[in-house]
């Protein structure tokens, strides 16, 4: 690709506007579960760990930070240690964090909440807990739900959602979106990826229902689209709405880039402003060819065929890799995860590497002077 072709697209430190919200640049933080809420004394409530974890990215120059998967109901948590936004105590705790990010962000940092329901992958032990698999009810777990009663691998079998249960899920997403606005978030991301509840309905590998919530691509997409409608209806018109998807199940017969592009186009028509493109998670045992930038082609396909801005995520580690992804038109923003955990000041270092100007946190200004 020639230099002229590469530079027709914006780079990492060019601004991006979605609806009425401007982001200082296109280097964002992907959602990363921390499994650090106090499951006994303050279930679902973010605490000092979350303030430090997310606040460090703000001080480090991220333009947008997306929280970990934040449950819309108690039964929607991946683990008992997950955060939620289904009660007032959680709203106030999140408000403390959003206020901190807005006050101290080195790049006029924005913060978004990822609203999630884990479905049949809920009620599991945290990765660094002593147990593994599903948490029994006697140890603080709960009955999970899904499109059918088929379990995920060796996890406990869920209860198939009936019409009333599905309607409650939609209402829970809407109520959580209202609380997210109250908590001071700048944007909302709906989590429909990684084998969690909305993805479970989207993929034919899991959703074998024959009623109006399955049976065809239209039926399988219905829950995600109705959640989008419900969430968009309670958000300010100026607030952008993001959608995270798994663009492929990496398994024959599952969702792929074509079904994902069609879903994204429908989502865009209903008020989604940006699609955060990941992959996988629906079924155990999928063979995933993990390598640097291995998901960027899916972000490019959705961007091109659905005509919607997209984000690329997945082993994008260096400023050069992020810049190349954007300059080649594969995505409109890059979301950093593991690299941010390794270096919470990744964006300040990336700006130095690319000779870009970034409004440093004043406490760090001396580090960037000769």
Short mmCIF file of C-alpha atoms in Angstrom, two decimals:
data_model
loop_
_atom_site.label_atom_id
_atom_site.label_comp_id
_atom_site.label_asym_id
_atom_site.label_seq_id
_atom_site.Cartn_x
_atom_site.Cartn_y
_atom_site.Cartn_z
CA UNK A 1 0.00 0.00 0.00
CA UNK A 2 1.41 3.41 -0.96
CA UNK A 3 2.06 6.16 1.58
CA UNK A 4 -0.66 8.31 -0.02
CA UNK A 5 -3.20 5.50 0.35
CA UNK A 6 -2.24 4.88 3.98
CA UNK A 7 -2.52 8.53 5.00
CA UNK A 8 -6.00 9.08 3.64
CA UNK A 9 -7.27 7.69 6.99
CA UNK A 10 -6.85 9.34 10.42
CA UNK A 11 -4.10 8.23 12.76
CA UNK A 12 -3.99 7.26 16.43
CA UNK A 13 -3.85 10.80 17.78
CA UNK A 14 -6.47 12.36 15.53
CA UNK A 15 -9.77 13.21 17.27
CA UNK A 16 -13.01 11.31 16.71
CA UNK A 17 -16.56 12.55 17.25
CA UNK A 18 -19.56 10.28 17.80
CA UNK A 19 -22.89 12.09 18.08
CA UNK A 20 -22.25 15.01 20.42
CA UNK A 21 -19.13 13.61 22.07
CA UNK A 22 -15.57 14.27 20.94
CA UNK A 23 -12.74 11.94 21.87
CA UNK A 24 -9.30 13.54 22.00
CA UNK A 25 -7.79 10.64 20.05
CA UNK A 26 -8.47 7.08 18.91
CA UNK A 27 -6.55 5.10 21.54
CA UNK A 28 -9.06 3.63 23.98
CA UNK A 29 -9.14 1.11 26.83
CA UNK A 30 -10.99 -2.13 26.19
CA UNK A 31 -13.23 -3.59 28.89
CA UNK A 32 -11.28 -5.90 31.21
CA UNK A 33 -12.91 -7.83 34.04
CA UNK A 34 -11.18 -7.38 37.40
CA UNK A 35 -13.18 -9.79 39.59
CA UNK A 36 -12.48 -7.51 42.55
CA UNK A 37 -15.84 -6.49 44.03
CA UNK A 38 -16.58 -7.65 47.58
CA UNK A 39 -19.07 -10.44 46.93
CA UNK A 40 -20.14 -10.67 50.58
CA UNK A 41 -20.26 -7.14 51.98
CA UNK A 42 -20.80 -5.03 48.86
CA UNK A 43 -21.80 -7.25 45.91
CA UNK A 44 -21.51 -5.53 42.56
CA UNK A 45 -20.03 -2.35 44.03
CA UNK A 46 -16.82 -0.97 42.48
CA UNK A 47 -14.23 -0.05 45.10
CA UNK A 48 -10.78 1.48 45.55
CA UNK A 49 -9.24 -1.14 43.25
CA UNK A 50 -11.50 -0.03 40.39
CA UNK A 51 -10.78 3.64 41.12
CA UNK A 52 -7.03 3.00 40.95
CA UNK A 53 -7.22 0.64 37.97
CA UNK A 54 -9.39 2.88 35.79
CA UNK A 55 -7.94 6.12 37.12
CA UNK A 56 -4.43 5.07 36.13
CA UNK A 57 -5.50 4.85 32.49
CA UNK A 58 -6.99 8.35 32.71
CA UNK A 59 -3.74 9.74 34.08
CA UNK A 60 -1.89 7.78 31.40
CA UNK A 61 -3.61 9.58 28.54
CA UNK A 62 -6.41 7.26 27.33
CA UNK A 63 -9.12 9.08 25.39
CA UNK A 64 -11.88 6.62 26.39
CA UNK A 65 -11.95 4.03 29.14
CA UNK A 66 -14.58 1.30 28.97
CA UNK A 67 -15.30 -0.41 32.28
CA UNK A 68 -15.31 -4.12 32.83
CA UNK A 69 -18.48 -6.06 32.00
CA UNK A 70 -20.92 -4.48 34.44
CA UNK A 71 -23.98 -6.57 35.16
CA UNK A 72 -27.50 -5.25 34.61
CA UNK A 73 -28.85 -7.63 37.27
CA UNK A 74 -27.40 -9.78 40.09
CA UNK A 75 -27.86 -12.95 38.03
CA UNK A 76 -26.10 -11.31 35.08
CA UNK A 77 -22.69 -11.22 36.80
CA UNK A 78 -19.99 -13.48 35.41
CA UNK A 79 -18.74 -14.14 38.93
CA UNK A 80 -19.84 -13.10 42.43
CA UNK A 81 -16.91 -10.62 42.33
CA UNK A 82 -18.14 -8.76 39.24
CA UNK A 83 -19.37 -5.18 39.31
CA UNK A 84 -22.95 -4.23 38.58
CA UNK A 85 -25.15 -1.21 38.06
CA UNK A 86 -28.50 -2.51 39.29
CA UNK A 87 -28.87 -0.50 42.52
CA UNK A 88 -28.25 2.95 43.98
CA UNK A 89 -25.17 2.01 46.00
CA UNK A 90 -23.44 0.93 42.82
CA UNK A 91 -24.44 4.15 41.06
CA UNK A 92 -22.82 6.25 43.79
CA UNK A 93 -19.65 4.15 43.72
CA UNK A 94 -19.40 4.48 39.95
CA UNK A 95 -20.01 8.25 40.25
CA UNK A 96 -16.88 8.55 42.40
CA UNK A 97 -14.89 6.91 39.60
CA UNK A 98 -16.38 8.88 36.70
CA UNK A 99 -15.78 12.14 38.62
CA UNK A 100 -12.14 11.15 39.15
CA UNK A 101 -11.61 10.30 35.48
CA UNK A 102 -13.19 13.54 34.32
CA UNK A 103 -11.12 15.60 36.74
CA UNK A 104 -7.73 13.99 36.20
CA UNK A 105 -7.77 12.52 32.69
CA UNK A 106 -4.66 13.59 30.81
CA UNK A 107 -6.47 13.69 27.44
CA UNK A 108 -9.87 15.06 28.44
CA UNK A 109 -10.62 11.41 29.14
CA UNK A 110 -14.11 10.00 28.63
CA UNK A 111 -15.42 6.93 30.42
CA UNK A 112 -18.03 4.45 29.25
CA UNK A 113 -19.78 1.57 30.99
CA UNK A 114 -20.09 -1.85 29.39
CA UNK A 115 -23.55 -3.21 30.23
CA UNK A 116 -23.62 -6.99 30.32
CA UNK A 117 -25.53 -10.13 31.19
CA UNK A 118 -23.48 -13.32 31.30
CA UNK A 119 -26.41 -15.72 30.72
CA UNK A 120 -25.32 -19.35 30.89
CA UNK A 121 -21.71 -18.26 31.56
CA UNK A 122 -22.69 -16.51 34.81
CA UNK A 123 -22.11 -17.65 38.41
CA UNK A 124 -18.56 -18.85 37.78
CA UNK A 125 -15.47 -18.71 39.94
CA UNK A 126 -13.13 -15.81 39.30
CA UNK A 127 -9.96 -16.85 37.40
CA UNK A 128 -7.77 -16.45 40.48
CA UNK A 129 -10.20 -18.11 42.91
CA UNK A 130 -9.56 -21.52 44.44
CA UNK A 131 -12.47 -23.15 42.61
CA UNK A 132 -13.23 -23.46 38.92
CA UNK A 133 -16.36 -23.74 36.81
CA UNK A 134 -19.79 -22.88 38.20
CA UNK A 135 -20.17 -21.61 41.76
CA UNK A 136 -22.77 -23.71 43.61
CA UNK A 137 -25.64 -21.87 45.26
CA UNK A 138 -24.38 -22.98 48.68
CA UNK A 139 -21.16 -21.02 48.02
CA UNK A 140 -22.82 -17.84 46.75
CA UNK A 141 -23.70 -18.90 43.22
CA UNK A 142 -27.09 -18.82 41.54
CA UNK A 143 -29.22 -20.43 38.86
CA UNK A 144 -28.19 -19.14 35.45
CA UNK A 145 -30.35 -18.48 32.38
CA UNK A 146 -29.89 -18.85 28.64
CA UNK A 147 -31.75 -19.25 25.34
CA UNK A 148 -32.11 -22.96 26.11
CA UNK A 149 -31.23 -25.31 28.97
CA UNK A 150 -28.01 -26.40 27.21
CA UNK A 151 -24.93 -25.63 29.37
CA UNK A 152 -21.63 -24.10 28.29
CA UNK A 153 -19.20 -27.01 28.43
CA UNK A 154 -19.05 -28.33 31.99
CA UNK A 155 -20.78 -25.33 33.54
CA UNK A 156 -24.06 -25.86 35.37
CA UNK A 157 -27.09 -26.10 33.10
CA UNK A 158 -29.07 -22.86 32.80
CA UNK A 159 -32.81 -22.36 32.86
CA UNK A 160 -34.26 -21.51 29.44
CA UNK A 161 -35.70 -18.00 29.43
CA UNK A 162 -39.42 -17.73 28.81
CA UNK A 163 -41.14 -14.66 27.33
CA UNK A 164 -41.41 -12.94 30.73
CA UNK A 165 -37.74 -13.65 31.46
CA UNK A 166 -36.64 -12.19 28.13
CA UNK A 167 -38.72 -9.08 28.71
CA UNK A 168 -37.10 -8.68 32.13
CA UNK A 169 -33.65 -8.83 30.54
CA UNK A 170 -34.60 -5.99 28.19
CA UNK A 171 -36.03 -3.97 31.09
CA UNK A 172 -32.88 -4.60 33.14
CA UNK A 173 -30.67 -3.23 30.35
CA UNK A 174 -32.83 -0.12 30.09
CA UNK A 175 -32.84 0.45 33.86
CA UNK A 176 -29.06 -0.01 33.96
CA UNK A 177 -28.67 2.52 31.14
CA UNK A 178 -30.67 5.08 33.15
CA UNK A 179 -28.42 4.46 36.15
CA UNK A 180 -25.35 4.79 33.92
CA UNK A 181 -26.42 8.29 32.90
CA UNK A 182 -26.99 9.14 36.56
CA UNK A 183 -23.54 7.76 37.43
CA UNK A 184 -21.87 10.23 35.05
CA UNK A 185 -20.76 7.95 32.25
CA UNK A 186 -20.11 9.60 28.88
CA UNK A 187 -21.13 6.63 26.77
CA UNK A 188 -22.64 3.16 27.07
CA UNK A 189 -21.50 -0.06 25.44
CA UNK A 190 -23.87 -3.02 25.13
CA UNK A 191 -21.97 -6.30 25.49
CA UNK A 192 -23.17 -8.77 22.85
CA UNK A 193 -19.92 -10.74 22.52
CA UNK A 194 -17.78 -13.48 24.06
CA UNK A 195 -20.52 -16.02 24.59
CA UNK A 196 -22.53 -13.98 27.08
CA UNK A 197 -26.31 -13.76 26.97
CA UNK A 198 -26.90 -11.54 23.93
CA UNK A 199 -24.27 -13.45 21.95
CA UNK A 200 -25.91 -16.70 23.09
CA UNK A 201 -29.10 -15.54 21.39
CA UNK A 202 -27.22 -14.33 18.29
CA UNK A 203 -25.40 -17.54 17.45
CA UNK A 204 -27.09 -20.64 15.97
CA UNK A 205 -24.51 -22.72 17.83
CA UNK A 206 -26.35 -21.91 21.07
CA UNK A 207 -29.76 -20.50 20.14
CA UNK A 208 -31.77 -23.45 18.85
CA UNK A 209 -35.13 -21.95 19.81
CA UNK A 210 -37.98 -22.20 17.35
CA UNK A 211 -40.09 -19.31 18.66
CA UNK A 212 -39.86 -15.61 17.80
CA UNK A 213 -36.53 -15.30 19.67
CA UNK A 214 -34.79 -17.85 17.44
CA UNK A 215 -35.41 -20.04 14.44
CA UNK A 216 -33.87 -17.65 11.91
CA UNK A 217 -31.23 -14.95 11.76
CA UNK A 218 -33.97 -12.37 12.28
CA UNK A 219 -35.22 -14.18 15.37
CA UNK A 220 -31.73 -14.66 16.80
CA UNK A 221 -30.91 -10.96 16.32
CA UNK A 222 -34.17 -9.85 17.90
CA UNK A 223 -33.07 -9.70 21.57
CA UNK A 224 -29.95 -7.66 20.83
CA UNK A 225 -31.90 -5.23 18.66
CA UNK A 226 -34.68 -4.84 21.23
CA UNK A 227 -32.07 -4.19 23.93
CA UNK A 228 -30.56 -1.52 21.69
CA UNK A 229 -33.98 0.10 21.27
CA UNK A 230 -34.63 0.05 25.02
CA UNK A 231 -31.23 1.46 25.93
CA UNK A 232 -31.22 4.13 23.23
CA UNK A 233 -34.68 5.30 24.37
CA UNK A 234 -33.42 6.26 27.85
CA UNK A 235 -30.10 7.84 26.79
CA UNK A 236 -29.59 11.52 25.97
CA UNK A 237 -29.62 11.98 22.20
CA UNK A 238 -26.12 13.49 22.36
CA UNK A 239 -24.66 10.40 24.10
CA UNK A 240 -23.14 7.80 21.75
CA UNK A 241 -24.12 4.15 22.03
CA UNK A 242 -21.53 1.42 21.40
CA UNK A 243 -22.07 -2.27 20.69
CA UNK A 244 -19.48 -4.99 21.28
CA UNK A 245 -19.85 -8.08 19.12
CA UNK A 246 -18.01 -11.31 18.41
CA UNK A 247 -17.75 -11.14 14.63
CA UNK A 248 -17.04 -14.85 14.32
CA UNK A 249 -17.49 -17.91 16.51
CA UNK A 250 -14.44 -19.53 14.86
CA UNK A 251 -16.69 -22.58 14.44
CA UNK A 252 -18.61 -23.80 11.40
CA UNK A 253 -22.29 -22.95 11.57
CA UNK A 254 -21.82 -20.01 13.92
CA UNK A 255 -21.90 -16.27 13.39
CA UNK A 256 -19.37 -14.94 10.88
CA UNK A 257 -18.28 -11.64 9.38
CA UNK A 258 -21.28 -11.61 7.03
CA UNK A 259 -23.98 -12.13 9.68
CA UNK A 260 -22.10 -9.71 11.94
CA UNK A 261 -22.05 -7.02 9.26
CA UNK A 262 -25.79 -7.43 8.75
CA UNK A 263 -26.41 -7.20 12.50
CA UNK A 264 -24.19 -4.12 12.73
CA UNK A 265 -26.06 -2.38 9.92
CA UNK A 266 -29.37 -3.05 11.67
CA UNK A 267 -27.90 -1.85 14.97
CA UNK A 268 -26.64 1.34 13.33
CA UNK A 269 -30.10 2.04 11.91
CA UNK A 270 -31.49 1.76 15.47
CA UNK A 271 -29.06 4.20 17.06
CA UNK A 272 -25.73 2.40 17.60
CA UNK A 273 -22.90 4.78 16.74
CA UNK A 274 -19.87 2.48 16.97
CA UNK A 275 -19.26 -1.28 16.85
CA UNK A 276 -16.46 -2.71 18.98
CA UNK A 277 -15.39 -5.81 17.06
CA UNK A 278 -14.02 -8.81 18.94
CA UNK A 279 -14.45 -12.55 18.28
CA UNK A 280 -15.15 -15.91 19.88
CA UNK A 281 -16.47 -17.15 23.20
CA UNK A 282 -19.75 -18.81 22.25
CA UNK A 283 -18.67 -22.43 22.54
CA UNK A 284 -15.71 -24.15 24.20
CA UNK A 285 -12.94 -25.66 22.12
CA UNK A 286 -12.94 -23.25 19.18
CA UNK A 287 -9.60 -23.08 17.37
CA UNK A 288 -8.65 -19.39 17.40
CA UNK A 289 -5.54 -18.31 15.44
CA UNK A 290 -4.32 -15.82 18.02
CA UNK A 291 -1.61 -13.47 16.73
CA UNK A 292 -0.93 -9.72 16.80
CA UNK A 293 -3.85 -7.89 15.20
CA UNK A 294 -5.69 -11.13 14.44
CA UNK A 295 -9.13 -9.51 14.74
CA UNK A 296 -8.54 -6.31 12.77
CA UNK A 297 -9.79 -7.83 9.50
CA UNK A 298 -13.20 -8.38 11.07
CA UNK A 299 -13.36 -4.76 12.21
CA UNK A 300 -12.54 -3.70 8.65
CA UNK A 301 -15.21 -5.99 7.17
CA UNK A 302 -17.93 -4.65 9.48
CA UNK A 303 -16.77 -1.06 8.91
CA UNK A 304 -16.93 -1.48 5.15
CA UNK A 305 -20.10 -3.54 4.76
CA UNK A 306 -22.22 -2.04 7.55
CA UNK A 307 -21.04 1.55 7.00
CA UNK A 308 -20.54 2.11 10.72
CA UNK A 309 -17.46 3.21 12.68
CA UNK A 310 -15.66 0.27 14.29
CA UNK A 311 -13.04 -0.46 16.90
CA UNK A 312 -10.25 -3.01 16.57
CA UNK A 313 -9.09 -5.00 19.59
CA UNK A 314 -6.90 -8.02 20.24
CA UNK A 315 -3.12 -8.16 20.73
CA UNK A 316 -2.53 -4.65 19.42
CA UNK A 317 0.48 -3.85 21.57
CA UNK A 318 2.59 -1.04 20.14
CA UNK A 319 1.98 2.49 18.95
CA UNK A 320 3.18 1.44 15.48
CA UNK A 321 0.67 -1.44 15.32
CA UNK A 322 -2.18 0.84 16.43
CA UNK A 323 -1.19 3.57 13.98
CA UNK A 324 -0.94 1.13 11.08
CA UNK A 325 -4.36 -0.38 11.87
CA UNK A 326 -5.97 3.05 11.68
CA UNK A 327 -3.98 4.45 8.75
CA UNK A 328 -4.91 1.42 6.66
CA UNK A 329 -8.60 2.01 7.33
CA UNK A 330 -9.21 -1.19 9.25
CA UNK A 331 -10.97 0.61 12.09
CA UNK A 332 -11.82 4.04 13.47
CA UNK A 333 -10.37 3.46 16.95
CA UNK A 334 -8.07 0.95 18.61
CA UNK A 335 -8.84 -0.58 21.99
CA UNK A 336 -5.90 -1.61 24.16
CA UNK A 337 -6.19 -4.27 26.87
CA UNK A 338 -3.15 -6.36 27.87
CA UNK A 339 -0.74 -3.64 26.78
CA UNK A 340 -2.56 -1.19 29.08
CA UNK A 341 -2.31 -3.58 32.02
CA UNK A 342 1.42 -3.81 31.38
CA UNK A 343 1.80 -0.04 30.94
CA UNK A 344 -1.00 2.20 32.28
CA UNK A 345 0.78 5.15 30.61
CA UNK A 346 0.71 3.47 27.19
CA UNK A 347 -0.86 6.50 25.48
CA UNK A 348 1.72 8.98 26.76
CA UNK A 349 4.49 6.68 25.57
CA UNK A 350 2.70 6.13 22.24
CA UNK A 351 2.47 9.88 21.73
CA UNK A 352 6.20 10.16 22.28
CA UNK A 353 6.85 7.29 19.85
CA UNK A 354 4.69 8.90 17.14
CA UNK A 355 5.85 12.45 17.90
CA UNK A 356 2.28 13.49 18.67
CA UNK A 357 1.14 16.26 20.94
CA UNK A 358 -0.96 15.17 23.90
CA UNK A 359 -2.04 17.34 26.86
CA UNK A 360 0.07 15.60 29.50
CA UNK A 361 -1.11 15.35 33.06
CA UNK A 362 0.82 18.23 34.68
CA UNK A 363 2.29 15.83 37.23
CA UNK A 364 4.02 13.99 34.33
CA UNK A 365 5.00 17.01 32.25
CA UNK A 366 8.63 16.92 33.36
CA UNK A 367 9.00 13.37 31.99
CA UNK A 368 8.48 14.74 28.46
CA UNK A 369 10.87 17.65 28.60
CA UNK A 370 14.50 17.50 27.59
#
